Tab-separated table of C-alpha atoms in Angstrom:
chain	number	residue	atom	x	y	z
A	1	MET	CA	-10.858	2.947	8.031
A	2	CYS	CA	-14.185	1.255	8.486
A	3	VAL	CA	-17.772	2.101	7.595
A	4	TYR	CA	-20.436	0.663	9.856
A	5	MET	CA	-23.950	0.005	8.674
A	6	HIS	CA	-26.943	-0.842	10.823
A	7	VAL	CA	-29.979	-1.922	8.803
A	8	GLY	CA	-33.196	-1.986	10.781
A	9	VAL	CA	-31.337	-3.166	13.912
A	10	ARG	CA	-30.538	-6.267	11.890
A	11	VAL	CA	-27.179	-5.708	10.246
A	12	CYS	CA	-23.955	-4.156	11.433
A	13	VAL	CA	-21.506	-4.101	8.533
A	14	CYS	CA	-17.854	-3.094	8.592
A	15	VAL	CA	-16.273	-2.410	5.211
A	16	CYS	CA	-12.501	-2.151	5.320
A	17	VAL	CA	-11.636	0.067	2.370
A	18	HIS	CA	-7.875	-0.281	2.774
A	19	MET	CA	-7.879	-4.068	2.423
A	20	TRP	CA	-9.362	-6.562	-0.011
A	21	CYS	CA	-11.908	-7.968	2.360
A	22	VAL	CA	-15.318	-7.178	3.736
A	23	HIS	CA	-16.118	-8.057	7.328
A	24	ALA	CA	-19.753	-8.262	8.350
A	25	CYS	CA	-21.277	-8.659	11.781
A	26	VAL	CA	-24.838	-9.769	11.242
A	27	LEU	CA	-27.565	-9.667	13.834
A	28	CYS	CA	-29.807	-12.556	12.862
A	29	ALA	CA	-33.524	-12.339	13.573
A	30	SER	CA	-35.417	-14.991	15.469
A	31	PRO	CA	-37.162	-17.535	13.193
A	32	GLU	CA	-40.580	-15.864	13.201
A	33	GLY	CA	-41.169	-16.189	9.475
A	34	HIS	CA	-41.984	-13.215	7.275
A	35	SER	CA	-42.943	-9.975	8.968
A	36	LEU	CA	-43.938	-6.513	7.790
A	37	SER	CA	-41.124	-5.053	9.821
A	38	LEU	CA	-37.621	-3.747	9.331
A	39	CYS	CA	-36.801	-4.327	12.999
A	40	PRO	CA	-37.219	-7.923	14.250
A	41	THR	CA	-35.664	-8.756	17.603
A	42	PRO	CA	-32.064	-9.922	17.174
A	43	THR	CA	-31.141	-13.144	18.943
A	44	THR	CA	-27.770	-14.182	17.551
A	45	LEU	CA	-24.546	-12.462	16.573
A	46	VAL	CA	-22.771	-14.011	13.617
A	47	CYS	CA	-19.446	-12.829	12.146
A	48	VAL	CA	-18.871	-13.323	8.434
A	49	CYS	CA	-15.696	-12.620	6.459
A	50	VAL	CA	-16.026	-12.294	2.676
A	51	CYS	CA	-12.495	-12.918	1.458
A	52	VAL	CA	-10.534	-11.828	-1.583
A	53	PRO	CA	-12.119	-13.931	-4.390
A	54	ARG	CA	-15.530	-12.349	-3.867
A	55	ALA	CA	-14.572	-8.887	-2.620
A	56	GLN	CA	-11.959	-8.189	-5.266
A	57	THR	CA	-14.728	-7.547	-7.812
A	58	LEU	CA	-15.566	-4.413	-5.786
A	59	ASP	CA	-12.018	-3.055	-5.889
A	60	ALA	CA	-13.057	-0.427	-8.467
A	61	SER	CA	-16.294	0.388	-6.629
A	62	ARG	CA	-15.107	1.594	-3.252
A	63	PRO	CA	-16.734	5.068	-3.463
A	64	TRP	CA	-19.940	3.205	-4.307
A	65	LEU	CA	-19.581	1.130	-1.130
A	66	CYS	CA	-19.261	4.349	0.838
A	67	PHE	CA	-22.366	5.854	-0.783
A	68	TRP	CA	-24.531	2.735	-0.522
A	69	LEU	CA	-23.710	2.314	3.155
A	70	LEU	CA	-23.888	5.982	4.145
A	71	HIS	CA	-27.167	6.581	2.326
A	72	SER	CA	-28.703	3.442	3.846
A	73	LEU	CA	-27.729	4.680	7.297
A	74	ASP	CA	-29.178	8.088	6.476
A	75	LEU	CA	-32.500	6.592	5.372
A	76	LEU	CA	-32.600	4.651	8.652
A	77	ASN	CA	-32.004	7.901	10.593
A	78	HIS	CA	-28.784	6.475	12.001
A	79	PRO	CA	-26.300	9.306	12.714
A	80	LEU	CA	-22.618	9.061	11.827
A	81	SER	CA	-19.947	9.797	14.402
A	82	PRO	CA	-17.646	12.744	13.579
A	83	ASP	CA	-14.636	10.404	13.517
A	84	LEU	CA	-16.286	8.037	11.036
A	85	SER	CA	-17.389	10.919	8.813
A	86	SER	CA	-13.857	12.303	8.786
A	87	ASP	CA	-12.373	8.880	7.998
A	88	VAL	CA	-14.690	8.476	4.999
A	89	CYS	CA	-13.751	11.945	3.741
A	90	LYS	CA	-10.069	11.104	3.985
A	91	PHE	CA	-10.553	7.853	2.089
A	92	ILE	CA	-12.619	9.433	-0.695
A	93	SER	CA	-9.997	12.166	-1.060
A	94	ARG	CA	-7.490	9.402	-1.877
A	95	CYS	CA	-9.766	8.329	-4.746
A	96	GLN	CA	-9.694	11.793	-6.332
A	97	ASN	CA	-7.629	11.852	-9.512
A	98	PRO	CA	-4.921	14.549	-9.714
A	99	THR	CA	-6.459	15.740	-12.992
A	100	GLY	CA	-10.039	15.798	-11.699
A	101	GLY	CA	-12.883	13.425	-10.964
A	102	PHE	CA	-12.850	10.361	-8.733
A	103	ALA	CA	-11.743	6.798	-9.385
A	104	GLY	CA	-13.069	3.500	-8.075
A	105	GLY	CA	-10.116	3.333	-5.674
A	106	PRO	CA	-6.824	5.085	-4.916
A	107	GLY	CA	-4.510	5.233	-7.907
A	108	GLN	CA	-7.135	4.136	-10.442
A	109	GLN	CA	-8.475	5.929	-13.523
A	110	ALA	CA	-11.057	8.669	-13.012
A	111	HIS	CA	-14.546	7.534	-14.037
A	112	LEU	CA	-17.932	9.261	-13.991
A	113	ALA	CA	-19.705	6.502	-12.045
A	114	PRO	CA	-17.459	6.578	-8.929
A	115	THR	CA	-17.310	10.373	-9.303
A	116	TYR	CA	-21.098	10.425	-8.885
A	117	ALA	CA	-20.882	8.027	-5.933
A	118	ALA	CA	-18.091	10.004	-4.263
A	119	VAL	CA	-19.894	13.353	-4.570
A	120	ASN	CA	-23.139	11.826	-3.283
A	121	ALA	CA	-21.346	10.220	-0.329
A	122	LEU	CA	-19.714	13.517	0.572
A	123	CYS	CA	-23.084	15.284	0.341
A	124	VAL	CA	-24.603	12.673	2.660
A	125	ILE	CA	-21.884	13.483	5.205
A	126	GLY	CA	-22.560	17.165	4.601
A	127	THR	CA	-19.685	18.717	6.565
A	128	GLN	CA	-17.270	21.392	5.380
A	129	GLU	CA	-14.519	18.777	5.443
A	130	ALA	CA	-16.608	16.657	3.070
A	131	TYR	CA	-17.356	19.518	0.683
A	132	ASP	CA	-13.741	20.662	0.678
A	133	VAL	CA	-12.580	17.269	-0.596
A	134	ILE	CA	-14.001	18.124	-4.030
A	135	ASP	CA	-11.650	20.026	-6.326
A	136	ARG	CA	-14.342	21.773	-8.351
A	137	GLU	CA	-12.036	23.372	-10.916
A	138	LYS	CA	-10.457	20.043	-11.796
A	139	LEU	CA	-13.855	18.331	-11.695
A	140	LEU	CA	-15.123	20.793	-14.295
A	141	GLY	CA	-12.068	20.116	-16.451
A	142	PHE	CA	-12.679	16.383	-16.101
A	143	LEU	CA	-16.270	16.789	-17.308
A	144	TYR	CA	-15.159	18.851	-20.303
A	145	SER	CA	-12.605	16.172	-21.185
A	146	LEU	CA	-15.395	13.593	-21.436
A	147	ARG	CA	-17.895	15.771	-23.282
A	148	GLN	CA	-18.557	14.808	-26.904
A	149	GLY	CA	-19.504	17.131	-29.752
A	150	ASP	CA	-23.127	15.934	-29.806
A	151	GLY	CA	-23.703	16.755	-26.120
A	152	SER	CA	-23.126	13.235	-24.794
A	153	PHE	CA	-20.398	12.191	-22.338
A	154	GLN	CA	-17.986	9.286	-22.107
A	155	MET	CA	-17.934	7.380	-18.816
A	156	HIS	CA	-14.146	7.712	-18.761
A	157	GLU	CA	-11.381	8.657	-21.168
A	158	GLY	CA	-11.856	6.440	-24.216
A	159	GLY	CA	-14.895	4.823	-22.597
A	160	GLU	CA	-18.484	4.110	-23.556
A	161	VAL	CA	-21.182	6.730	-24.112
A	162	ASP	CA	-24.729	6.268	-22.817
A	163	VAL	CA	-27.418	7.939	-20.716
A	164	ARG	CA	-25.715	6.977	-17.428
A	165	SER	CA	-22.763	9.237	-18.149
A	166	ILE	CA	-25.021	12.214	-18.829
A	167	TYR	CA	-26.869	11.721	-15.543
A	168	CYS	CA	-23.652	11.320	-13.561
A	169	ALA	CA	-22.192	14.445	-15.164
A	170	ALA	CA	-25.348	16.525	-14.684
A	171	SER	CA	-25.756	15.362	-11.079
A	172	VAL	CA	-22.228	16.185	-9.903
A	173	ALA	CA	-22.101	19.440	-11.877
A	174	SER	CA	-25.374	20.691	-10.420
A	175	LEU	CA	-24.643	19.618	-6.838
A	176	THR	CA	-21.238	21.312	-6.891
A	177	ASN	CA	-22.482	24.368	-8.809
A	178	ILE	CA	-20.085	24.133	-11.759
A	179	ILE	CA	-22.584	24.097	-14.646
A	180	THR	CA	-21.475	26.473	-17.387
A	181	PRO	CA	-23.514	27.689	-20.376
A	182	ASP	CA	-21.825	25.337	-22.850
A	183	LEU	CA	-21.111	22.267	-20.702
A	184	PHE	CA	-24.437	20.634	-21.543
A	185	GLU	CA	-25.074	22.257	-24.927
A	186	GLY	CA	-26.978	19.738	-27.045
A	187	THR	CA	-27.285	17.269	-24.164
A	188	CYS	CA	-31.077	17.470	-23.839
A	189	ASP	CA	-31.437	16.790	-27.574
A	190	TRP	CA	-29.252	13.697	-27.195
A	191	VAL	CA	-31.275	12.338	-24.265
A	192	VAL	CA	-34.655	12.964	-25.901
A	193	ARG	CA	-33.560	10.877	-28.888
A	194	CYS	CA	-33.154	7.919	-26.507
A	195	GLN	CA	-36.918	7.686	-25.858
A	196	SER	CA	-38.055	4.513	-27.589
A	197	TRP	CA	-41.349	3.538	-29.176
A	198	GLU	CA	-42.195	1.796	-25.883
A	199	GLY	CA	-42.176	5.098	-23.998
A	200	GLY	CA	-39.156	4.523	-21.780
A	201	LEU	CA	-35.560	5.407	-22.579
A	202	GLY	CA	-32.740	3.161	-23.721
A	203	GLY	CA	-29.046	3.617	-23.060
A	204	LEU	CA	-28.648	4.929	-26.623
A	205	SER	CA	-31.047	5.983	-29.341
A	206	GLY	CA	-32.814	2.949	-30.809
A	207	LEU	CA	-32.218	0.593	-27.882
A	208	GLU	CA	-34.794	-1.158	-25.691
A	209	ALA	CA	-36.365	0.902	-22.898
A	210	HIS	CA	-34.797	0.097	-19.527
A	211	GLY	CA	-35.645	1.285	-16.012
A	212	GLY	CA	-32.125	2.307	-15.030
A	213	TYR	CA	-31.449	4.197	-18.257
A	214	THR	CA	-34.893	5.789	-18.151
A	215	PHE	CA	-34.285	7.086	-14.648
A	216	CYS	CA	-30.872	8.459	-15.640
A	217	GLY	CA	-32.242	10.179	-18.732
A	218	LEU	CA	-35.280	11.675	-17.042
A	219	ALA	CA	-33.378	12.802	-13.947
A	220	ALA	CA	-30.716	14.435	-16.146
A	221	LEU	CA	-33.408	16.268	-18.080
A	222	VAL	CA	-34.982	17.462	-14.809
A	223	ILE	CA	-31.608	18.864	-13.713
A	224	LEU	CA	-31.174	20.543	-17.111
A	225	LYS	CA	-34.828	21.659	-17.198
A	226	GLY	CA	-35.594	19.716	-20.364
A	227	GLN	CA	-38.002	17.044	-19.108
A	228	HIS	CA	-40.997	18.645	-20.835
A	229	ARG	CA	-39.529	17.669	-24.191
A	230	LEU	CA	-40.252	13.984	-23.588
A	231	ASN	CA	-43.568	12.360	-24.467
A	232	MET	CA	-44.711	12.173	-20.838
A	233	ARG	CA	-47.913	10.257	-21.481
A	234	SER	CA	-46.018	7.516	-23.322
A	235	LEU	CA	-43.369	7.450	-20.612
A	236	LEU	CA	-46.032	7.244	-17.903
A	237	ARG	CA	-47.742	4.319	-19.624
A	238	TRP	CA	-44.461	2.422	-19.893
A	239	ALA	CA	-43.371	3.117	-16.308
A	240	CYS	CA	-46.727	2.142	-14.772
A	241	GLY	CA	-46.614	-1.119	-16.698
A	242	ARG	CA	-43.391	-2.136	-14.981
A	243	GLN	CA	-45.064	-2.758	-11.594
A	244	MET	CA	-46.060	-6.410	-11.494
A	245	ARG	CA	-49.584	-7.316	-10.408
A	246	MET	CA	-48.684	-10.459	-8.497
A	247	GLU	CA	-45.434	-9.453	-6.797
A	248	GLY	CA	-46.063	-5.734	-6.311
A	249	GLY	CA	-42.444	-4.929	-7.175
A	250	PHE	CA	-41.023	-3.439	-10.359
A	251	GLN	CA	-39.273	-5.080	-13.285
A	252	GLY	CA	-36.586	-3.218	-15.208
A	253	ARG	CA	-37.748	-4.132	-18.723
A	254	CYS	CA	-40.690	-5.815	-20.397
A	255	ASN	CA	-40.859	-9.588	-19.840
A	256	LYS	CA	-38.271	-9.549	-17.045
A	257	LEU	CA	-38.524	-10.628	-13.415
A	258	VAL	CA	-38.975	-8.154	-10.596
A	259	ASP	CA	-35.862	-6.849	-8.877
A	260	GLY	CA	-35.812	-4.989	-5.577
A	261	CYS	CA	-33.420	-2.291	-6.842
A	262	TYR	CA	-35.996	-1.117	-9.403
A	263	SER	CA	-38.144	-0.069	-6.469
A	264	PHE	CA	-36.078	3.103	-6.589
A	265	TRP	CA	-35.296	3.408	-10.297
A	266	GLN	CA	-38.926	2.963	-11.393
A	267	ALA	CA	-40.612	4.640	-8.418
A	268	GLY	CA	-38.215	7.556	-8.863
A	269	ILE	CA	-39.258	7.807	-12.519
A	270	LEU	CA	-42.920	7.931	-11.542
A	271	HIS	CA	-42.202	10.597	-8.929
A	272	LEU	CA	-40.520	12.785	-11.560
A	273	ILE	CA	-43.262	12.167	-14.126
A	274	GLN	CA	-46.018	13.014	-11.670
A	275	GLN	CA	-44.317	16.224	-10.558
A	276	THR	CA	-43.853	17.247	-14.198
A	277	LEU	CA	-47.520	16.585	-15.005
A	278	ILE	CA	-48.610	18.565	-11.934
A	279	GLN	CA	-46.457	21.500	-13.064
A	280	GLU	CA	-48.102	21.300	-16.495
A	281	GLY	CA	-51.588	21.212	-14.957
A	282	ASP	CA	-52.295	17.806	-16.504
A	283	PRO	CA	-55.472	16.277	-15.003
A	284	ALA	CA	-53.862	12.821	-15.193
A	285	ALA	CA	-51.663	13.752	-12.236
A	286	GLY	CA	-53.505	13.269	-8.964
A	287	VAL	CA	-52.425	14.756	-5.658
A	288	GLY	CA	-53.605	11.975	-3.374
A	289	GLY	CA	-50.677	9.616	-3.845
A	290	TRP	CA	-48.150	8.262	-6.310
A	291	MET	CA	-49.215	6.798	-9.635
A	292	PHE	CA	-48.165	3.330	-8.550
A	293	GLU	CA	-49.458	0.932	-5.896
A	294	GLN	CA	-47.568	2.149	-2.839
A	295	ARG	CA	-48.894	-0.522	-0.487
A	296	ALA	CA	-48.017	-3.378	-2.849
A	297	LEU	CA	-44.473	-2.086	-3.353
A	298	GLN	CA	-43.892	-1.770	0.386
A	299	GLU	CA	-45.229	-5.259	1.017
A	300	PHE	CA	-42.966	-6.686	-1.706
A	301	LEU	CA	-39.903	-5.032	-0.164
A	302	LEU	CA	-40.745	-5.951	3.419
A	303	LEU	CA	-41.914	-9.510	2.798
A	304	CYS	CA	-39.804	-10.615	-0.170
A	305	CYS	CA	-36.626	-8.543	-0.183
A	306	GLN	CA	-35.288	-8.844	3.353
A	307	CYS	CA	-32.412	-11.260	3.703
A	308	PRO	CA	-32.839	-13.625	6.690
A	309	THR	CA	-29.345	-12.689	7.854
A	310	GLY	CA	-29.834	-8.957	7.322
A	311	GLY	CA	-29.851	-6.405	4.543
A	312	LEU	CA	-32.046	-6.394	1.450
A	313	LEU	CA	-31.864	-8.271	-1.822
A	314	ASP	CA	-32.955	-8.588	-5.422
A	315	LYS	CA	-35.667	-11.197	-4.810
A	316	PRO	CA	-36.109	-14.320	-2.637
A	317	ASP	CA	-33.273	-16.874	-2.841
A	318	LYS	CA	-30.783	-14.181	-3.859
A	319	LEU	CA	-27.964	-12.963	-1.604
A	320	GLY	CA	-28.267	-9.649	0.173
A	321	ASP	CA	-25.763	-6.964	-0.799
A	322	PHE	CA	-25.028	-3.293	-0.181
A	323	TYR	CA	-26.318	-2.173	-3.597
A	324	HIS	CA	-29.738	-3.761	-3.180
A	325	THR	CA	-29.929	-2.696	0.459
A	326	CYS	CA	-29.426	0.927	-0.583
A	327	TYR	CA	-31.866	0.965	-3.485
A	328	CYS	CA	-34.537	-1.174	-1.832
A	329	LEU	CA	-34.523	1.231	1.108
A	330	SER	CA	-34.579	4.193	-1.294
A	331	GLY	CA	-37.608	2.774	-3.098
A	332	LEU	CA	-39.304	2.026	0.208
A	333	SER	CA	-38.759	5.640	1.223
A	334	ILE	CA	-40.422	6.953	-1.946
A	335	ALA	CA	-43.348	4.554	-1.467
A	336	GLN	CA	-43.833	5.821	2.086
A	337	HIS	CA	-43.777	9.572	1.411
A	338	PHE	CA	-45.950	11.346	-1.172
A	339	SER	CA	-44.141	14.671	-1.312
A	340	CYS	CA	-46.050	16.466	-4.076
A	341	VAL	CA	-48.189	18.154	-1.425
A	342	SER	CA	-47.274	19.996	1.753
A	343	PRO	CA	-47.170	18.504	4.283
A	344	PRO	CA	-46.357	15.159	2.610
A	345	LEU	CA	-48.899	12.363	2.749
A	346	ASP	CA	-47.337	9.322	4.406
A	347	LEU	CA	-48.387	5.709	3.962
A	348	ILE	CA	-46.363	3.460	6.275
A	349	ILE	CA	-46.963	-0.285	6.060
A	350	GLY	CA	-46.082	-2.463	9.055
A	351	GLY	CA	-46.051	0.167	11.779
A	352	ALA	CA	-44.469	3.526	12.495
A	353	HIS	CA	-41.122	1.901	13.338
A	354	ASN	CA	-40.721	1.156	9.606
A	355	THR	CA	-40.681	4.864	8.727
A	356	LEU	CA	-37.641	5.888	6.719
A	357	ALA	CA	-36.281	9.349	6.009
A	358	GLU	CA	-37.208	10.948	2.687
A	359	THR	CA	-34.890	10.810	-0.307
A	360	HIS	CA	-34.633	13.207	-3.233
A	361	PRO	CA	-35.883	11.489	-6.420
A	362	VAL	CA	-33.237	13.126	-8.635
A	363	TYR	CA	-30.071	12.720	-6.548
A	364	ASN	CA	-31.100	9.947	-4.121
A	365	VAL	CA	-29.761	11.956	-1.197
A	366	ALA	CA	-31.857	13.418	1.631
A	367	PRO	CA	-33.570	16.618	0.349
A	368	GLN	CA	-32.198	18.736	3.193
A	369	LYS	CA	-28.670	17.544	2.388
A	370	VAL	CA	-29.153	18.422	-1.271
A	371	ASP	CA	-30.191	21.919	-0.190
A	372	ARG	CA	-27.207	22.178	2.170
A	373	ALA	CA	-24.728	21.195	-0.553
A	374	LEU	CA	-26.255	23.562	-3.097
A	375	GLY	CA	-26.202	26.394	-0.583
A	376	TYR	CA	-22.570	25.763	0.298
A	377	PHE	CA	-21.324	25.551	-3.290
A	378	ARG	CA	-23.406	28.517	-4.456
A	379	ALA	CA	-21.575	30.584	-1.848
A	380	LEU	CA	-18.212	29.716	-3.396
A	381	SER	CA	-16.734	31.377	-6.444
A	382	ARG	CA	-14.779	29.496	-9.065
A	383	SER	CA	-11.442	31.087	-9.953
A	384	GLY	CA	-12.344	34.060	-12.122
A	385	ARG	CA	-15.710	32.523	-13.053
A	386	PRO	CA	-19.174	33.739	-12.079
A	387	HIS	CA	-21.527	31.585	-10.066
A	388	SER	CA	-23.639	29.240	-12.133
A	389	SER	CA	-27.389	29.378	-11.924
A	390	SER	CA	-27.861	25.765	-10.819
A	391	THR	CA	-30.567	25.232	-8.246
A	392	ARG	CA	-32.151	22.147	-6.788
A	393	PRO	CA	-34.893	20.850	-9.114
A	394	ALA	CA	-38.245	21.994	-7.722
A	395	LEU	CA	-39.550	18.638	-6.538
């Protein structure tokens, strides 16, 4: 089974999930130098095979590969064929653990991170076949098995506890409509304690504020309707300070270099903060655009984060990869669409052909596909259990 990815008419990627290799067909752009465009004219077709020594590190991340590729295609408005969608569903079903949750590959241990990736990938596909892959009863049991007495969650049985696990658990539980009254009891208290003196959130209470952990904590609180308990002004000050004046991109922590992936993690934080402040009637929240420099972020992504052979990357001189391609495109989407007003205010740098589809700042899936999944799972009943009251966060 193969997943094909076409990035800005530049990259066609085939990921073979049954074998330990990644084949890539790359459409290389003509040597025109840097351009504010996602779609340069291809002139050469190059075939690349990344063999076992490099690809084996992704053996426990195969649902992630599916999500990164499928979401990138979705942002680029590239439709999936029914056969490809069905093949992905069949593969992800092989990653589902018999006792609930999804593993990084067939036969591996269930883990919250690939569970999040698998559920998101299936929601991107958005067909009944995709939804029916998820065994919701066993998924709920898996989440309860990882829940700790203080409201936190382990990433896997006997594994670490941090803010990522809470976000992954809250995301999959809300999307599949399996939140119960006691599943997240005490969870908001645990997350709020992770806000540091800097304003952002660390992975645990008392740790340094970090963009990825801050996004996970804030997004989880939005799902659980507890975001108002954070010091939003302090969080806003910290998040705004992560966009670098010279580069235009975001860093993940103080005194670190910019990284293209934080274009989503940090821009997503600022989206959620701004929406919260608007709901509170805070005059600090404007309605004319995001509280970061949208033009500068788009220019950084378009000029500095496109790999010459296709895809997107961390920063110049780094290799392009599926992870950075997904999150650079996700950040570019947020920078293009200010969705706190209706209709959204769009700012597209480099021409209309650069326009990406919108992404939901909590789930990082297209908003209409979030609504479709929530509608489908709300219509189902769990064995002898009432429907939960989970709804898409009002963003």
